[in-house]
C-alpha cells in the first residue's frame, strides 16, 4: 500500500510514541509478574506480593511469616528450645536465605546471635522486653550502617526468665534483586526503543532517503550533460511525484537537446542549400554578362535573350532572399499580418491572373474553377495568402516533369469554410515522403538537382501562414500522376 508523505509522518509519530510505550508497559508488566512468581516460588510464599509497589514491611513480614508462626507455636509448647543452640542454628540458616537472622535474648543477655557481624550500635537499638507490640504483625526499623527490619516476639522461659526473640531482616539484602529487576526493565525499555527506531529508520530510509538518493544521482548526471538514462519511480507519494516531474523534465531536456542538434543540422543544411541556390544564378548572371562584355551577344535578339535570362536569374535570387527573410520571421514568431475582409471570388481571380502570366511563359496550362458565390468573404492577410498560392504553385512548377504541364486551382464552398485545392500533373510524391513535405528543410530531391533546387522551407512557410489564419492544410499524391494540396479557411459571417 502506497502512503502519502503526510500519512507516513503520522504513522512514524505513532510508531515512535505509542508502540514503544505499549511494548514497554507490556514488558514491565511481564517482568514484574515473572519476578513476583519467581520470588514467591523461591521463598515459598502463598500470598501475592508486588516487588515494585509493595511496601518493605509487608514484603519482609510475608517472607518471615512462616518462621514467626513456628516460633509462636514453640513458645506455647516448648519455650525451652529457644535456648537450644542447635535449633537456633537451623532456624537461622532458614532465615538467612530470606535476608534475615535470629537473635535470642534472655533478660539483658544475648543467648544467640545469628549474625556475627552485628554491631554494638544495633544491639543498643533493640527494644526492651514488651517495649513494642509483640504481635505477629508488629515490626520496627533500625538504622545503622544498613537498614534492618526487626520483628520482636516476647516470651517467658521455663524458669520465668524474660525472653525475647528478634527476627532481623536486612533490607539492603533484598534491594539488589529489586534493583536488578529495575535494570532489566530499563534495559528492555532501551532495547524496545532502539528496535522501534531501527524499524522506523529503515522505513524512512526506503521511503524517503532512497528516492532522494536516486534523485541526487540523476541530478548529477544531468549536470554532467548525460540525459540518456531513466529515473525509476516506485513511490506514489509527494516524493514519487517529484521524481515523476524530474523524469518529465529530463525527457523534455533531452528532446530539447535533440531538437537543438536537429535544428543546428537543419540550419547548416539551409546554409548549404542557400549557398548552392545563390551560386547557380550568380554564376549564370556572370556568364551572360561576360558574354555581353565580350560581344558574344552580337545580334539584338541574342542580347535581348541574355538580358531576359539575367533578369529571370535575378528574380530567382530575389525570391530566395525573400523566402529566407520570411523564414527568419517565422523562427521568431514575428510575421507581420494585416487582416482584412477579402472577397473570395475577386481575390483568387486576381491571383490566377497574376500567376497565369508566368505559367504561360513556361508553357504550363493553368485552370481556374470557382464554385463559391460572389458574396463569400474571408478574413485574411492578402499579401501572405498570395505568398501561399505562389509557393504552392512554384513547388508544382519545380517538380513538373511533363511536357504538357497542367495546374488547376479549385475553390469550393464547404459549409463554414472555403476549400482551396491546387492540383498538378507532375511527378508526384512518394508515400514515405508525403507526411513530411510541410516540415522545415524537408526536400524530396535529396540529390539536389540544380534544375529544381530550393531551400526546403517553402511549404513549411505555407503551413505556418495557413495555421496562423486558423485554417488547416494537407496533401495527397500519386507518383507519376500528380499532387493535390488543399487548405481550408473559415468564412466571414456578419453578426446580426
GROMACS .gro file of C-alpha atoms in nm:
model
  496
    1UNK     CA    1   0.000   0.000   0.000
    2UNK     CA    2   0.138   0.340  -0.105
    3UNK     CA    3   0.116   0.614   0.159
    4UNK     CA    4   0.144   0.987   0.118
    5UNK     CA    5   0.432   1.157   0.297
    6UNK     CA    6   0.193   1.327   0.539
    7UNK     CA    7   0.039   0.991   0.628
    8UNK     CA    8   0.385   0.841   0.675
    9UNK     CA    9   0.476   1.116   0.920
   10UNK     CA   10   0.160   1.041   1.121
   11UNK     CA   11   0.244   0.670   1.116
   12UNK     CA   12   0.602   0.749   1.218
   13UNK     CA   13   0.474   0.953   1.513
   14UNK     CA   14   0.256   0.661   1.620
   15UNK     CA   15   0.544   0.417   1.582
   16UNK     CA   16   0.788   0.626   1.782
   17UNK     CA   17   0.546   0.706   2.067
   18UNK     CA   18   0.253   0.469   2.106
   19UNK     CA   19   0.423   0.144   2.011
   20UNK     CA   20   0.731   0.182   2.239
   21UNK     CA   21   0.509   0.286   2.533
   22UNK     CA   22   0.279  -0.009   2.474
   23UNK     CA   23   0.568  -0.254   2.442
   24UNK     CA   24   0.747  -0.112   2.749
   25UNK     CA   25   0.427  -0.138   2.954
   26UNK     CA   26   0.382  -0.497   2.840
   27UNK     CA   27   0.745  -0.586   2.914
   28UNK     CA   28   0.738  -0.421   3.260
   29UNK     CA   29   0.414  -0.597   3.344
   30UNK     CA   30   0.554  -0.930   3.222
   31UNK     CA   31   0.885  -0.894   3.406
   32UNK     CA   32   0.710  -0.789   3.725
   33UNK     CA   33   0.477  -1.087   3.703
   34UNK     CA   34   0.770  -1.320   3.628
   35UNK     CA   35   0.986  -1.187   3.914
   36UNK     CA   36   0.692  -1.191   4.155
   37UNK     CA   37   0.613  -1.554   4.073
   38UNK     CA   38   0.982  -1.645   4.093
   39UNK     CA   39   1.007  -1.465   4.430
   40UNK     CA   40   0.701  -1.642   4.567
   41UNK     CA   41   0.831  -1.977   4.449
   42UNK     CA   42   1.183  -1.917   4.583
   43UNK     CA   43   1.058  -1.815   4.928
   44UNK     CA   44   0.758  -2.044   4.940
   45UNK     CA   45   0.502  -1.762   4.962
   46UNK     CA   46   0.135  -1.826   4.908
   47UNK     CA   47   0.018  -1.463   4.906
   48UNK     CA   48   0.061  -1.231   4.612
   49UNK     CA   49   0.344  -0.984   4.651
   50UNK     CA   50   0.439  -0.676   4.445
   51UNK     CA   51   0.814  -0.611   4.447
   52UNK     CA   52   0.775  -0.266   4.293
   53UNK     CA   53   0.474  -0.106   4.459
   54UNK     CA   54   0.456  -0.316   4.775
   55UNK     CA   55   0.598  -0.163   5.099
   56UNK     CA   56   0.907  -0.312   5.261
   57UNK     CA   57   0.732  -0.406   5.588
   58UNK     CA   58   0.477  -0.609   5.403
   59UNK     CA   59   0.740  -0.786   5.193
   60UNK     CA   60   0.963  -0.889   5.483
   61UNK     CA   61   0.669  -0.972   5.707
   62UNK     CA   62   0.549  -1.218   5.448
   63UNK     CA   63   0.898  -1.355   5.391
   64UNK     CA   64   0.943  -1.448   5.757
   65UNK     CA   65   0.579  -1.518   5.844
   66UNK     CA   66   0.633  -1.894   5.846
   67UNK     CA   67   0.923  -1.876   6.095
   68UNK     CA   68   0.732  -1.628   6.313
   69UNK     CA   69   0.437  -1.865   6.330
   70UNK     CA   70   0.671  -2.153   6.410
   71UNK     CA   71   0.828  -1.955   6.700
   72UNK     CA   72   0.484  -1.857   6.829
   73UNK     CA   73   0.379  -2.221   6.839
   74UNK     CA   74   0.707  -2.321   7.006
   75UNK     CA   75   0.655  -2.058   7.281
   76UNK     CA   76   0.326  -2.222   7.363
   77UNK     CA   77   0.453  -2.578   7.357
   78UNK     CA   78   0.825  -2.583   7.434
   79UNK     CA   79   0.983  -2.240   7.504
   80UNK     CA   80   1.296  -2.407   7.636
   81UNK     CA   81   1.402  -2.496   7.279
   82UNK     CA   82   1.453  -2.127   7.213
   83UNK     CA   83   1.768  -2.161   7.421
   84UNK     CA   84   1.887  -2.464   7.222
   85UNK     CA   85   2.178  -2.357   7.003
   86UNK     CA   86   2.132  -2.645   6.758
   87UNK     CA   87   1.769  -2.550   6.693
   88UNK     CA   88   1.855  -2.183   6.667
   89UNK     CA   89   2.133  -2.255   6.415
   90UNK     CA   90   1.886  -2.445   6.200
   91UNK     CA   91   1.629  -2.168   6.229
   92UNK     CA   92   1.892  -1.906   6.147
   93UNK     CA   93   2.005  -2.095   5.837
   94UNK     CA   94   1.648  -2.095   5.713
   95UNK     CA   95   1.612  -1.721   5.775
   96UNK     CA   96   1.945  -1.638   5.611
   97UNK     CA   97   1.804  -1.747   5.280
   98UNK     CA   98   1.536  -1.481   5.332
   99UNK     CA   99   1.779  -1.198   5.409
  100UNK     CA  100   1.714  -1.234   5.787
  101UNK     CA  101   1.869  -1.381   6.101
  102UNK     CA  102   1.757  -1.452   6.458
  103UNK     CA  103   1.870  -1.301   6.790
  104UNK     CA  104   1.757  -1.455   7.124
  105UNK     CA  105   1.790  -1.252   7.438
  106UNK     CA  106   1.726  -1.354   7.799
  107UNK     CA  107   1.696  -1.054   8.022
  108UNK     CA  108   1.980  -0.830   7.912
  109UNK     CA  109   2.200  -1.117   7.795
  110UNK     CA  110   2.215  -1.230   7.430
  111UNK     CA  111   2.191  -1.609   7.420
  112UNK     CA  112   2.214  -1.640   7.041
  113UNK     CA  113   2.328  -1.404   6.767
  114UNK     CA  114   2.265  -1.528   6.412
  115UNK     CA  115   2.485  -1.255   6.262
  116UNK     CA  116   2.848  -1.250   6.368
  117UNK     CA  117   2.890  -0.906   6.208
  118UNK     CA  118   2.622  -0.735   6.414
  119UNK     CA  119   2.736  -0.407   6.562
  120UNK     CA  120   2.706  -0.277   6.918
  121UNK     CA  121   2.503   0.013   6.785
  122UNK     CA  122   2.242  -0.232   6.656
  123UNK     CA  123   2.232  -0.414   6.992
  124UNK     CA  124   2.171  -0.088   7.170
  125UNK     CA  125   1.874  -0.015   6.942
  126UNK     CA  126   1.698  -0.344   7.015
  127UNK     CA  127   1.380  -0.270   7.215
  128UNK     CA  128   1.338  -0.386   7.575
  129UNK     CA  129   1.103  -0.658   7.685
  130UNK     CA  130   0.744  -0.566   7.597
  131UNK     CA  131   0.867  -0.225   7.482
  132UNK     CA  132   0.688  -0.273   7.149
  133UNK     CA  133   0.393  -0.464   7.021
  134UNK     CA  134   0.497  -0.824   7.007
  135UNK     CA  135   0.207  -0.940   6.795
  136UNK     CA  136   0.287  -1.123   6.479
  137UNK     CA  137   0.241  -0.813   6.259
  138UNK     CA  138   0.448  -0.572   6.467
  139UNK     CA  139   0.791  -0.458   6.339
  140UNK     CA  140   1.030  -0.164   6.371
  141UNK     CA  141   1.309  -0.013   6.160
  142UNK     CA  142   1.661   0.008   6.294
  143UNK     CA  143   1.917   0.241   6.132
  144UNK     CA  144   2.286   0.181   6.128
  145UNK     CA  145   2.537   0.120   5.857
  146UNK     CA  146   2.246  -0.056   5.691
  147UNK     CA  147   1.872  -0.065   5.743
  148UNK     CA  148   1.709  -0.352   5.933
  149UNK     CA  149   1.350  -0.452   5.994
  150UNK     CA  150   1.307  -0.606   6.341
  151UNK     CA  151   1.027  -0.839   6.443
  152UNK     CA  152   1.008  -0.880   6.826
  153UNK     CA  153   0.844  -1.180   6.997
  154UNK     CA  154   0.846  -1.175   7.383
  155UNK     CA  155   0.800  -1.489   7.593
  156UNK     CA  156   0.892  -1.643   7.931
  157UNK     CA  157   1.148  -1.916   7.971
  158UNK     CA  158   1.051  -2.215   8.191
  159UNK     CA  159   1.244  -2.053   8.478
  160UNK     CA  160   1.033  -1.739   8.439
  161UNK     CA  161   1.321  -1.552   8.279
  162UNK     CA  162   1.224  -1.275   8.038
  163UNK     CA  163   1.293  -1.391   7.687
  164UNK     CA  164   1.279  -1.214   7.353
  165UNK     CA  165   1.324  -1.349   7.001
  166UNK     CA  166   1.424  -1.089   6.737
  167UNK     CA  167   1.393  -1.173   6.371
  168UNK     CA  168   1.606  -0.911   6.200
  169UNK     CA  169   1.560  -0.865   5.825
  170UNK     CA  170   1.837  -0.693   5.630
  171UNK     CA  171   1.654  -0.461   5.393
  172UNK     CA  172   1.970  -0.396   5.197
  173UNK     CA  173   1.982  -0.765   5.110
  174UNK     CA  174   1.664  -0.754   4.907
  175UNK     CA  175   1.736  -0.428   4.731
  176UNK     CA  176   1.986  -0.582   4.481
  177UNK     CA  177   1.714  -0.811   4.349
  178UNK     CA  178   1.473  -0.522   4.309
  179UNK     CA  179   1.746  -0.309   4.152
  180UNK     CA  180   1.835  -0.594   3.918
  181UNK     CA  181   1.474  -0.619   3.810
  182UNK     CA  182   1.460  -0.243   3.757
  183UNK     CA  183   1.778  -0.258   3.548
  184UNK     CA  184   1.628  -0.542   3.346
  185UNK     CA  185   1.316  -0.334   3.284
  186UNK     CA  186   1.526  -0.032   3.189
  187UNK     CA  187   1.737  -0.243   2.952
  188UNK     CA  188   1.422  -0.391   2.798
  189UNK     CA  189   1.279  -0.039   2.750
  190UNK     CA  190   1.600   0.079   2.583
  191UNK     CA  191   1.605  -0.225   2.354
  192UNK     CA  192   1.241  -0.165   2.257
  193UNK     CA  193   1.310   0.199   2.174
  194UNK     CA  194   1.624   0.109   1.976
  195UNK     CA  195   1.440  -0.169   1.791
  196UNK     CA  196   1.145   0.060   1.713
  197UNK     CA  197   1.375   0.340   1.596
  198UNK     CA  198   1.569   0.094   1.378
  199UNK     CA  199   1.249  -0.021   1.207
  200UNK     CA  200   1.136   0.340   1.166
  201UNK     CA  201   1.476   0.440   1.027
  202UNK     CA  202   1.469   0.157   0.773
  203UNK     CA  203   1.117   0.252   0.669
  204UNK     CA  204   1.201   0.622   0.636
  205UNK     CA  205   1.522   0.536   0.450
  206UNK     CA  206   1.342   0.320   0.198
  207UNK     CA  207   1.051   0.563   0.151
  208UNK     CA  208   1.237   0.897   0.163
  209UNK     CA  209   1.616   0.873   0.161
  210UNK     CA  210   1.635   0.608  -0.111
  211UNK     CA  211   1.434   0.801  -0.376
  212UNK     CA  212   1.615   1.121  -0.281
  213UNK     CA  213   1.942   0.937  -0.338
  214UNK     CA  214   1.829   0.830  -0.684
  215UNK     CA  215   1.718   1.187  -0.749
  216UNK     CA  216   2.060   1.316  -0.646
  217UNK     CA  217   2.236   1.073  -0.880
  218UNK     CA  218   2.002   1.177  -1.164
  219UNK     CA  219   2.073   1.545  -1.092
  220UNK     CA  220   2.447   1.488  -1.114
  221UNK     CA  221   2.404   1.305  -1.446
  222UNK     CA  222   2.209   1.598  -1.589
  223UNK     CA  223   2.471   1.837  -1.451
  224UNK     CA  224   2.735   1.638  -1.638
  225UNK     CA  225   2.530   1.654  -1.958
  226UNK     CA  226   2.411   1.293  -1.951
  227UNK     CA  227   2.042   1.272  -2.043
  228UNK     CA  228   2.043   0.911  -2.165
  229UNK     CA  229   1.905   0.745  -1.853
  230UNK     CA  230   1.571   0.676  -1.693
  231UNK     CA  231   1.473   0.762  -1.335
  232UNK     CA  232   1.287   0.463  -1.192
  233UNK     CA  233   0.980   0.570  -0.993
  234UNK     CA  234   0.847   0.324  -0.736
  235UNK     CA  235   0.671   0.557  -0.491
  236UNK     CA  236   0.325   0.706  -0.529
  237UNK     CA  237   0.361   0.992  -0.283
  238UNK     CA  238   0.487   1.350  -0.288
  239UNK     CA  239   0.846   1.238  -0.339
  240UNK     CA  240   0.734   0.999  -0.611
  241UNK     CA  241   0.553   1.288  -0.780
  242UNK     CA  242   0.870   1.495  -0.751
  243UNK     CA  243   1.065   1.214  -0.918
  244UNK     CA  244   0.796   1.190  -1.187
  245UNK     CA  245   0.822   1.565  -1.255
  246UNK     CA  246   1.201   1.534  -1.261
  247UNK     CA  247   1.180   1.249  -1.512
  248UNK     CA  248   0.946   1.453  -1.733
  249UNK     CA  249   1.191   1.744  -1.709
  250UNK     CA  250   1.475   1.511  -1.814
  251UNK     CA  251   1.271   1.388  -2.111
  252UNK     CA  252   1.195   1.744  -2.218
  253UNK     CA  253   1.557   1.846  -2.177
  254UNK     CA  254   1.662   1.550  -2.386
  255UNK     CA  255   1.402   1.636  -2.650
  256UNK     CA  256   1.518   1.999  -2.646
  257UNK     CA  257   1.879   1.890  -2.683
  258UNK     CA  258   1.787   1.660  -2.971
  259UNK     CA  259   1.578   1.936  -3.129
  260UNK     CA  260   1.870   2.175  -3.098
  261UNK     CA  261   2.100   1.924  -3.264
  262UNK     CA  262   1.845   1.873  -3.539
  263UNK     CA  263   1.791   2.248  -3.565
  264UNK     CA  264   2.164   2.311  -3.598
  265UNK     CA  265   2.181   2.039  -3.859
  266UNK     CA  266   1.890   2.196  -4.049
  267UNK     CA  267   2.049   2.539  -4.029
  268UNK     CA  268   2.372   2.402  -4.172
  269UNK     CA  269   2.172   2.233  -4.445
  270UNK     CA  270   1.985   2.558  -4.508
  271UNK     CA  271   2.310   2.748  -4.542
  272UNK     CA  272   2.436   2.483  -4.780
  273UNK     CA  273   2.114   2.498  -4.982
  274UNK     CA  274   2.110   2.877  -4.992
  275UNK     CA  275   2.477   2.888  -5.092
  276UNK     CA  276   2.409   2.641  -5.371
  277UNK     CA  277   2.092   2.816  -5.487
  278UNK     CA  278   2.255   3.157  -5.484
  279UNK     CA  279   2.571   3.038  -5.653
  280UNK     CA  280   2.382   2.889  -5.951
  281UNK     CA  281   2.206   3.210  -6.069
  282UNK     CA  282   2.508   3.425  -5.983
  283UNK     CA  283   2.727   3.201  -6.198
  284UNK     CA  284   2.472   3.221  -6.479
  285UNK     CA  285   2.446   3.602  -6.449
  286UNK     CA  286   2.826   3.636  -6.455
  287UNK     CA  287   2.842   3.413  -6.763
  288UNK     CA  288   2.581   3.610  -6.955
  289UNK     CA  289   2.731   3.947  -6.850
  290UNK     CA  290   3.075   3.829  -6.965
  291UNK     CA  291   2.915   3.720  -7.292
  292UNK     CA  292   2.769   4.066  -7.341
  293UNK     CA  293   3.101   4.230  -7.247
  294UNK     CA  294   3.293   4.004  -7.488
  295UNK     CA  295   3.048   4.081  -7.769
  296UNK     CA  296   2.910   3.727  -7.789
  297UNK     CA  297   2.553   3.871  -7.800
  298UNK     CA  298   2.613   4.025  -8.142
  299UNK     CA  299   2.252   4.047  -8.256
  300UNK     CA  300   1.972   4.245  -8.083
  301UNK     CA  301   1.769   3.925  -8.043
  302UNK     CA  302   2.054   3.746  -7.869
  303UNK     CA  303   2.123   4.046  -7.648
  304UNK     CA  304   1.759   4.063  -7.551
  305UNK     CA  305   1.761   3.691  -7.464
  306UNK     CA  306   2.074   3.738  -7.248
  307UNK     CA  307   1.919   4.034  -7.066
  308UNK     CA  308   1.592   3.845  -7.003
  309UNK     CA  309   1.788   3.549  -6.867
  310UNK     CA  310   1.984   3.777  -6.635
  311UNK     CA  311   1.657   3.936  -6.522
  312UNK     CA  312   1.496   3.596  -6.450
  313UNK     CA  313   1.800   3.477  -6.255
  314UNK     CA  314   1.796   3.800  -6.053
  315UNK     CA  315   1.425   3.740  -5.981
  316UNK     CA  316   1.506   3.387  -5.862
  317UNK     CA  317   1.766   3.529  -5.625
  318UNK     CA  318   1.521   3.791  -5.502
  319UNK     CA  319   1.258   3.524  -5.430
  320UNK     CA  320   1.515   3.312  -5.247
  321UNK     CA  321   1.627   3.604  -5.030
  322UNK     CA  322   1.265   3.699  -4.963
  323UNK     CA  323   1.190   3.341  -4.862
  324UNK     CA  324   1.489   3.336  -4.627
  325UNK     CA  325   1.387   3.669  -4.472
  326UNK     CA  326   1.035   3.543  -4.414
  327UNK     CA  327   1.172   3.223  -4.261
  328UNK     CA  328   1.365   3.427  -4.003
  329UNK     CA  329   1.037   3.597  -3.907
  330UNK     CA  330   0.871   3.258  -3.865
  331UNK     CA  331   1.150   3.147  -3.635
  332UNK     CA  332   1.096   3.448  -3.408
  333UNK     CA  333   0.715   3.447  -3.439
  334UNK     CA  334   0.721   3.799  -3.581
  335UNK     CA  335   0.532   3.751  -3.907
  336UNK     CA  336   0.360   4.081  -3.993
  337UNK     CA  337  -0.009   4.015  -4.055
  338UNK     CA  338  -0.263   4.271  -4.173
  339UNK     CA  339  -0.603   4.102  -4.167
  340UNK     CA  340  -0.894   4.240  -4.363
  341UNK     CA  341  -1.215   4.130  -4.534
  342UNK     CA  342  -1.142   3.969  -4.869
  343UNK     CA  343  -1.389   3.869  -5.142
  344UNK     CA  344  -1.301   3.511  -5.229
  345UNK     CA  345  -1.404   3.530  -5.596
  346UNK     CA  346  -1.230   3.859  -5.672
  347UNK     CA  347  -0.916   3.780  -5.476
  348UNK     CA  348  -0.845   3.437  -5.625
  349UNK     CA  349  -0.933   3.560  -5.974
  350UNK     CA  350  -0.661   3.825  -5.936
  351UNK     CA  351  -0.415   3.566  -5.804
  352UNK     CA  352  -0.481   3.339  -6.102
  353UNK     CA  353  -0.435   3.626  -6.345
  354UNK     CA  354  -0.101   3.711  -6.184
  355UNK     CA  355   0.024   3.352  -6.182
  356UNK     CA  356  -0.112   3.288  -6.531
  357UNK     CA  357   0.147   3.509  -6.699
  358UNK     CA  358   0.433   3.305  -6.556
  359UNK     CA  359   0.260   2.975  -6.639
  360UNK     CA  360   0.209   3.090  -6.996
  361UNK     CA  361   0.579   3.174  -7.023
  362UNK     CA  362   0.661   2.824  -6.901
  363UNK     CA  363   0.407   2.659  -7.136
  364UNK     CA  364   0.206   2.522  -6.841
  365UNK     CA  365  -0.174   2.511  -6.870
  366UNK     CA  366  -0.343   2.685  -6.576
  367UNK     CA  367  -0.705   2.602  -6.493
  368UNK     CA  368  -0.923   2.800  -6.250
  369UNK     CA  369  -1.256   2.670  -6.117
  370UNK     CA  370  -1.456   2.873  -5.866
  371UNK     CA  371  -1.761   2.711  -5.706
  372UNK     CA  372  -1.812   2.981  -5.442
  373UNK     CA  373  -2.079   3.252  -5.451
  374UNK     CA  374  -1.971   3.606  -5.530
  375UNK     CA  375  -2.064   3.736  -5.184
  376UNK     CA  376  -1.847   3.491  -4.985
  377UNK     CA  377  -1.591   3.674  -4.773
  378UNK     CA  378  -1.298   3.562  -4.559
  379UNK     CA  379  -1.076   3.742  -4.307
  380UNK     CA  380  -0.715   3.710  -4.421
  381UNK     CA  381  -0.389   3.887  -4.494
  382UNK     CA  382  -0.397   3.936  -4.871
  383UNK     CA  383  -0.019   3.956  -4.909
  384UNK     CA  384   0.056   3.646  -4.700
  385UNK     CA  385  -0.224   3.446  -4.862
  386UNK     CA  386  -0.078   3.539  -5.203
  387UNK     CA  387   0.254   3.404  -5.074
  388UNK     CA  388   0.077   3.074  -5.000
  389UNK     CA  389  -0.062   3.048  -5.354
  390UNK     CA  390   0.269   3.143  -5.515
  391UNK     CA  391   0.472   2.899  -5.302
  392UNK     CA  392   0.240   2.606  -5.377
  393UNK     CA  393   0.229   2.684  -5.748
  394UNK     CA  394   0.608   2.734  -5.759
  395UNK     CA  395   0.652   2.399  -5.591
  396UNK     CA  396   0.429   2.237  -5.856
  397UNK     CA  397   0.631   2.402  -6.131
  398UNK     CA  398   0.959   2.294  -5.971
  399UNK     CA  399   0.865   1.926  -5.979
  400UNK     CA  400   0.678   1.929  -6.311
  401UNK     CA  401   0.819   1.652  -6.531
  402UNK     CA  402   0.556   1.650  -6.809
  403UNK     CA  403   0.594   1.834  -7.139
  404UNK     CA  404   0.228   1.935  -7.124
  405UNK     CA  405   0.212   2.052  -6.764
  406UNK     CA  406  -0.125   2.127  -6.605
  407UNK     CA  407  -0.203   2.312  -6.281
  408UNK     CA  408  -0.562   2.354  -6.166
  409UNK     CA  409  -0.686   2.581  -5.888
  410UNK     CA  410  -1.030   2.493  -5.747
  411UNK     CA  411  -1.228   2.697  -5.491
  412UNK     CA  412  -1.513   2.514  -5.314
  413UNK     CA  413  -1.770   2.605  -5.053
  414UNK     CA  414  -1.766   2.351  -4.766
  415UNK     CA  415  -2.012   2.486  -4.511
  416UNK     CA  416  -1.845   2.730  -4.273
  417UNK     CA  417  -1.521   2.709  -4.471
  418UNK     CA  418  -1.390   2.761  -4.822
  419UNK     CA  419  -1.155   2.494  -4.953
  420UNK     CA  420  -0.875   2.578  -5.195
  421UNK     CA  421  -0.724   2.295  -5.396
  422UNK     CA  422  -0.414   2.326  -5.617
  423UNK     CA  423  -0.357   2.023  -5.840
  424UNK     CA  424  -0.076   1.938  -6.081
  425UNK     CA  425   0.017   1.650  -6.309
  426UNK     CA  426   0.381   1.647  -6.201
  427UNK     CA  427   0.591   1.353  -6.096
  428UNK     CA  428   0.411   1.317  -5.763
  429UNK     CA  429   0.543   1.247  -5.414
  430UNK     CA  430   0.622   0.905  -5.271
  431UNK     CA  431   0.414   0.774  -4.982
  432UNK     CA  432   0.714   0.783  -4.746
  433UNK     CA  433   0.785   1.149  -4.826
  434UNK     CA  434   0.426   1.277  -4.826
  435UNK     CA  435   0.382   1.311  -4.443
  436UNK     CA  436   0.700   1.525  -4.423
  437UNK     CA  437   0.659   1.775  -4.707
  438UNK     CA  438   0.543   2.053  -4.471
  439UNK     CA  439   0.842   2.008  -4.238
  440UNK     CA  440   1.114   2.272  -4.245
  441UNK     CA  441   1.407   2.197  -4.478
  442UNK     CA  442   1.250   1.873  -4.598
  443UNK     CA  443   1.331   1.811  -4.963
  444UNK     CA  444   1.229   1.506  -5.162
  445UNK     CA  445   1.515   1.568  -5.408
  446UNK     CA  446   1.797   1.467  -5.176
  447UNK     CA  447   2.040   1.466  -5.468
  448UNK     CA  448   1.978   1.843  -5.511
  449UNK     CA  449   1.916   1.855  -5.881
  450UNK     CA  450   2.021   2.205  -5.979
  451UNK     CA  451   1.722   2.249  -6.203
  452UNK     CA  452   1.491   2.208  -5.905
  453UNK     CA  453   1.697   2.343  -5.613
  454UNK     CA  454   1.500   2.522  -5.341
  455UNK     CA  455   1.574   2.584  -4.977
  456UNK     CA  456   1.321   2.333  -4.849
  457UNK     CA  457   1.127   2.591  -4.644
  458UNK     CA  458   0.857   2.696  -4.896
  459UNK     CA  459   0.583   2.454  -4.783
  460UNK     CA  460   0.671   2.499  -4.415
  461UNK     CA  461   0.603   2.872  -4.465
  462UNK     CA  462   0.272   2.786  -4.631
  463UNK     CA  463   0.168   2.567  -4.338
  464UNK     CA  464   0.263   2.836  -4.084
  465UNK     CA  465   0.060   3.106  -4.262
  466UNK     CA  466  -0.250   2.885  -4.303
  467UNK     CA  467  -0.241   2.779  -3.938
  468UNK     CA  468  -0.199   3.141  -3.828
  469UNK     CA  469  -0.518   3.213  -4.025
  470UNK     CA  470  -0.696   2.944  -3.824
  471UNK     CA  471  -0.705   2.703  -4.117
  472UNK     CA  472  -0.570   2.358  -4.200
  473UNK     CA  473  -0.358   2.225  -4.487
  474UNK     CA  474  -0.294   1.875  -4.620
  475UNK     CA  475  -0.174   1.696  -4.933
  476UNK     CA  476  -0.238   1.383  -5.137
  477UNK     CA  477  -0.026   1.249  -5.419
  478UNK     CA  478   0.039   0.958  -5.651
  479UNK     CA  479   0.376   0.904  -5.806
  480UNK     CA  480   0.375   0.958  -6.181
  481UNK     CA  481   0.024   1.110  -6.173
  482UNK     CA  482   0.046   1.429  -5.971
  483UNK     CA  483  -0.007   1.606  -5.640
  484UNK     CA  484  -0.301   1.785  -5.478
  485UNK     CA  485  -0.256   2.035  -5.194
  486UNK     CA  486  -0.567   2.155  -5.012
  487UNK     CA  487  -0.625   2.411  -4.741
  488UNK     CA  488  -0.939   2.549  -4.576
  489UNK     CA  489  -1.016   2.895  -4.436
  490UNK     CA  490  -1.316   2.993  -4.227
  491UNK     CA  491  -1.574   3.214  -4.397
  492UNK     CA  492  -1.660   3.553  -4.250
  493UNK     CA  493  -2.019   3.581  -4.127
  494UNK     CA  494  -2.186   3.903  -4.025
  495UNK     CA  495  -2.307   3.907  -3.663
  496UNK     CA  496  -2.669   4.028  -3.658
   0.00000   0.00000   0.00000
